Amino acid sequence: MSYNESAENYLETILILSKRLPVVRSVDVAVELNFKKSSVSVAMKHLREKNQITVTDAGYIYLTDTGREIAEMIYERHEFLTNWLTSLGVAPDIASEDACKIEHVISRESFEAIKKFVNPDRLGRTSNFG
């Protein structure tokens, strides 16, 4: 896993946790990802240095605007690709796993083309997907 992919996974996890929990802490991220707390701590330091998160004195983690933008992009890709693959007959656990791999490497152009193909296009026609 490249650093960028790793950072994207951390940001996405923080976003997901922030939807479920009142506050997000490093320990929550570690539990969610089944990682060592020390590994998460190092990653959080890197994300802070890149101004993608802020951490309060109490240890609460918040996404910055930049971090949120990245997290939401990755999360959208993950959800869309998982749903699409599942609609094609792929088992949900495999679809989610594959989506997690694809979401980090697909270009914006290719992702938008897939979304346009899968969703109703501007002419009002619908595809057989989603």
mmCIF file of C-alpha atoms in Angstrom:
data_model
loop_
_atom_site.group_PDB
_atom_site.id
_atom_site.type_symbol
_atom_site.label_atom_id
_atom_site.label_comp_id
_atom_site.label_asym_id
_atom_site.label_seq_id
_atom_site.Cartn_x
_atom_site.Cartn_y
_atom_site.Cartn_z
ATOM 1 C CA MET A 1 0.000 0.000 0.000
ATOM 2 C CA SER A 2 1.505 3.335 -1.017
ATOM 3 C CA TYR A 3 1.579 6.276 1.401
ATOM 4 C CA ASN A 4 -1.059 8.084 -0.615
ATOM 5 C CA GLU A 5 -3.335 5.044 -0.513
ATOM 6 C CA SER A 6 -2.647 4.634 3.190
ATOM 7 C CA ALA A 7 -3.377 8.303 3.871
ATOM 8 C CA GLU A 8 -6.581 8.081 1.844
ATOM 9 C CA ASN A 9 -7.674 5.031 3.845
ATOM 10 C CA TYR A 10 -7.043 6.840 7.126
ATOM 11 C CA LEU A 11 -8.964 9.912 5.963
ATOM 12 C CA GLU A 12 -11.859 7.777 4.750
ATOM 13 C CA THR A 13 -11.915 5.902 8.065
ATOM 14 C CA ILE A 14 -11.972 9.168 10.030
ATOM 15 C CA LEU A 15 -14.907 10.337 7.879
ATOM 16 C CA ILE A 16 -16.826 7.090 8.408
ATOM 17 C CA LEU A 17 -16.161 7.116 12.150
ATOM 18 C CA SER A 18 -17.223 10.753 12.410
ATOM 19 C CA LYS A 19 -20.627 9.722 11.047
ATOM 20 C CA ARG A 20 -20.989 7.058 13.770
ATOM 21 C CA LEU A 21 -19.268 8.566 16.795
ATOM 22 C CA PRO A 22 -19.607 11.893 18.596
ATOM 23 C CA VAL A 23 -15.801 12.316 18.393
ATOM 24 C CA VAL A 24 -13.011 10.385 16.700
ATOM 25 C CA ARG A 25 -9.777 9.482 18.478
ATOM 26 C CA SER A 26 -6.683 7.601 17.326
ATOM 27 C CA VAL A 27 -7.759 4.571 19.338
ATOM 28 C CA ASP A 28 -11.058 4.502 17.394
ATOM 29 C CA VAL A 29 -9.159 4.512 14.100
ATOM 30 C CA ALA A 30 -6.835 1.752 15.362
ATOM 31 C CA VAL A 31 -9.760 -0.432 16.414
ATOM 32 C CA GLU A 32 -11.664 0.179 13.168
ATOM 33 C CA LEU A 33 -8.675 -0.722 10.984
ATOM 34 C CA ASN A 34 -7.270 -3.361 13.346
ATOM 35 C CA PHE A 35 -3.930 -1.513 13.405
ATOM 36 C CA LYS A 36 -1.527 -0.893 16.265
ATOM 37 C CA LYS A 37 -2.099 2.387 18.079
ATOM 38 C CA SER A 38 1.531 3.345 17.440
ATOM 39 C CA SER A 39 1.079 2.951 13.664
ATOM 40 C CA VAL A 40 -2.039 5.101 13.743
ATOM 41 C CA SER A 41 -0.237 7.718 15.828
ATOM 42 C CA VAL A 42 2.517 8.025 13.220
ATOM 43 C CA ALA A 43 -0.062 8.278 10.433
ATOM 44 C CA MET A 44 -1.989 10.977 12.300
ATOM 45 C CA LYS A 45 1.242 12.960 12.661
ATOM 46 C CA HIS A 46 1.754 12.802 8.875
ATOM 47 C CA LEU A 47 -1.844 13.825 8.205
ATOM 48 C CA ARG A 48 -1.460 16.778 10.594
ATOM 49 C CA GLU A 49 1.743 17.832 8.840
ATOM 50 C CA LYS A 50 -0.112 17.769 5.515
ATOM 51 C CA ASN A 51 -2.917 19.857 7.079
ATOM 52 C CA GLN A 52 -5.477 17.144 6.349
ATOM 53 C CA ILE A 53 -6.539 16.740 9.987
ATOM 54 C CA THR A 54 -6.427 18.667 13.217
ATOM 55 C CA VAL A 55 -6.119 17.060 16.644
ATOM 56 C CA THR A 56 -7.341 18.801 19.773
ATOM 57 C CA ASP A 57 -5.540 18.716 23.119
ATOM 58 C CA ALA A 58 -8.108 16.116 24.182
ATOM 59 C CA GLY A 59 -7.066 13.918 21.236
ATOM 60 C CA TYR A 60 -10.153 14.465 19.087
ATOM 61 C CA ILE A 61 -9.461 14.201 15.369
ATOM 62 C CA TYR A 62 -11.186 16.446 12.846
ATOM 63 C CA LEU A 63 -10.787 16.561 9.082
ATOM 64 C CA THR A 64 -9.692 19.875 7.598
ATOM 65 C CA ASP A 65 -11.412 21.072 4.421
ATOM 66 C CA THR A 66 -8.631 19.445 2.374
ATOM 67 C CA GLY A 67 -8.811 16.207 4.338
ATOM 68 C CA ARG A 68 -12.602 16.109 4.080
ATOM 69 C CA GLU A 69 -12.468 16.642 0.325
ATOM 70 C CA ILE A 70 -10.116 13.675 -0.111
ATOM 71 C CA ALA A 71 -12.073 11.496 2.335
ATOM 72 C CA GLU A 72 -15.404 12.234 0.645
ATOM 73 C CA MET A 73 -13.957 11.519 -2.807
ATOM 74 C CA ILE A 74 -12.605 8.140 -1.675
ATOM 75 C CA TYR A 75 -15.789 7.309 0.239
ATOM 76 C CA GLU A 76 -17.972 8.138 -2.785
ATOM 77 C CA ARG A 77 -15.829 5.929 -4.996
ATOM 78 C CA HIS A 78 -15.912 3.095 -2.485
ATOM 79 C CA GLU A 79 -19.682 3.196 -2.035
ATOM 80 C CA PHE A 80 -20.407 3.589 -5.736
ATOM 81 C CA LEU A 81 -18.024 0.852 -6.868
ATOM 82 C CA THR A 82 -19.175 -1.551 -4.139
ATOM 83 C CA ASN A 83 -22.825 -1.042 -5.107
ATOM 84 C CA TRP A 84 -22.078 -1.360 -8.810
ATOM 85 C CA LEU A 85 -20.059 -4.550 -8.419
ATOM 86 C CA THR A 86 -22.730 -6.006 -6.154
ATOM 87 C CA SER A 87 -25.400 -5.183 -8.754
ATOM 88 C CA LEU A 88 -23.316 -7.130 -11.263
ATOM 89 C CA GLY A 89 -23.535 -10.204 -9.043
ATOM 90 C CA VAL A 90 -20.262 -9.929 -7.122
ATOM 91 C CA ALA A 91 -20.540 -11.055 -3.501
ATOM 92 C CA PRO A 92 -20.787 -7.990 -1.202
ATOM 93 C CA ASP A 93 -17.571 -8.762 0.728
ATOM 94 C CA ILE A 94 -15.581 -9.257 -2.477
ATOM 95 C CA ALA A 95 -17.181 -6.175 -4.062
ATOM 96 C CA SER A 96 -16.160 -4.057 -1.071
ATOM 97 C CA GLU A 97 -12.611 -5.456 -1.106
ATOM 98 C CA ASP A 98 -12.225 -4.827 -4.840
ATOM 99 C CA ALA A 99 -13.746 -1.353 -4.560
ATOM 100 C CA CYS A 100 -11.171 -0.540 -1.883
ATOM 101 C CA LYS A 101 -8.384 -1.419 -4.309
ATOM 102 C CA ILE A 102 -9.896 0.354 -7.306
ATOM 103 C CA GLU A 103 -10.872 3.568 -5.482
ATOM 104 C CA HIS A 104 -7.234 4.609 -5.025
ATOM 105 C CA VAL A 105 -5.964 4.022 -8.550
ATOM 106 C CA ILE A 106 -8.818 4.971 -10.851
ATOM 107 C CA SER A 107 -8.506 8.363 -12.496
ATOM 108 C CA ARG A 108 -11.158 11.016 -11.989
ATOM 109 C CA GLU A 109 -11.924 10.828 -15.725
ATOM 110 C CA SER A 110 -12.474 7.059 -15.690
ATOM 111 C CA PHE A 111 -14.567 7.184 -12.521
ATOM 112 C CA GLU A 112 -16.797 9.913 -13.963
ATOM 113 C CA ALA A 113 -17.190 7.912 -17.199
ATOM 114 C CA ILE A 114 -18.257 4.830 -15.230
ATOM 115 C CA LYS A 115 -20.731 6.883 -13.195
ATOM 116 C CA LYS A 116 -22.186 8.362 -16.381
ATOM 117 C CA PHE A 117 -22.486 4.905 -17.954
ATOM 118 C CA VAL A 118 -24.049 3.322 -14.880
ATOM 119 C CA ASN A 119 -26.487 6.138 -14.053
ATOM 120 C CA PRO A 120 -29.211 7.526 -16.307
ATOM 121 C CA ASP A 121 -27.603 9.790 -18.887
ATOM 122 C CA ARG A 122 -28.721 13.240 -19.939
ATOM 123 C CA LEU A 123 -30.940 11.820 -22.700
ATOM 124 C CA GLY A 124 -33.143 10.129 -20.140
ATOM 125 C CA ARG A 125 -32.126 6.579 -20.989
ATOM 126 C CA THR A 126 -31.253 4.216 -18.192
ATOM 127 C CA SER A 127 -28.682 1.491 -18.122
ATOM 128 C CA ASN A 128 -29.139 -1.952 -16.645
ATOM 129 C CA PHE A 129 -26.858 -1.063 -13.749
ATOM 130 C CA GLY A 130 -27.689 0.747 -10.492
#
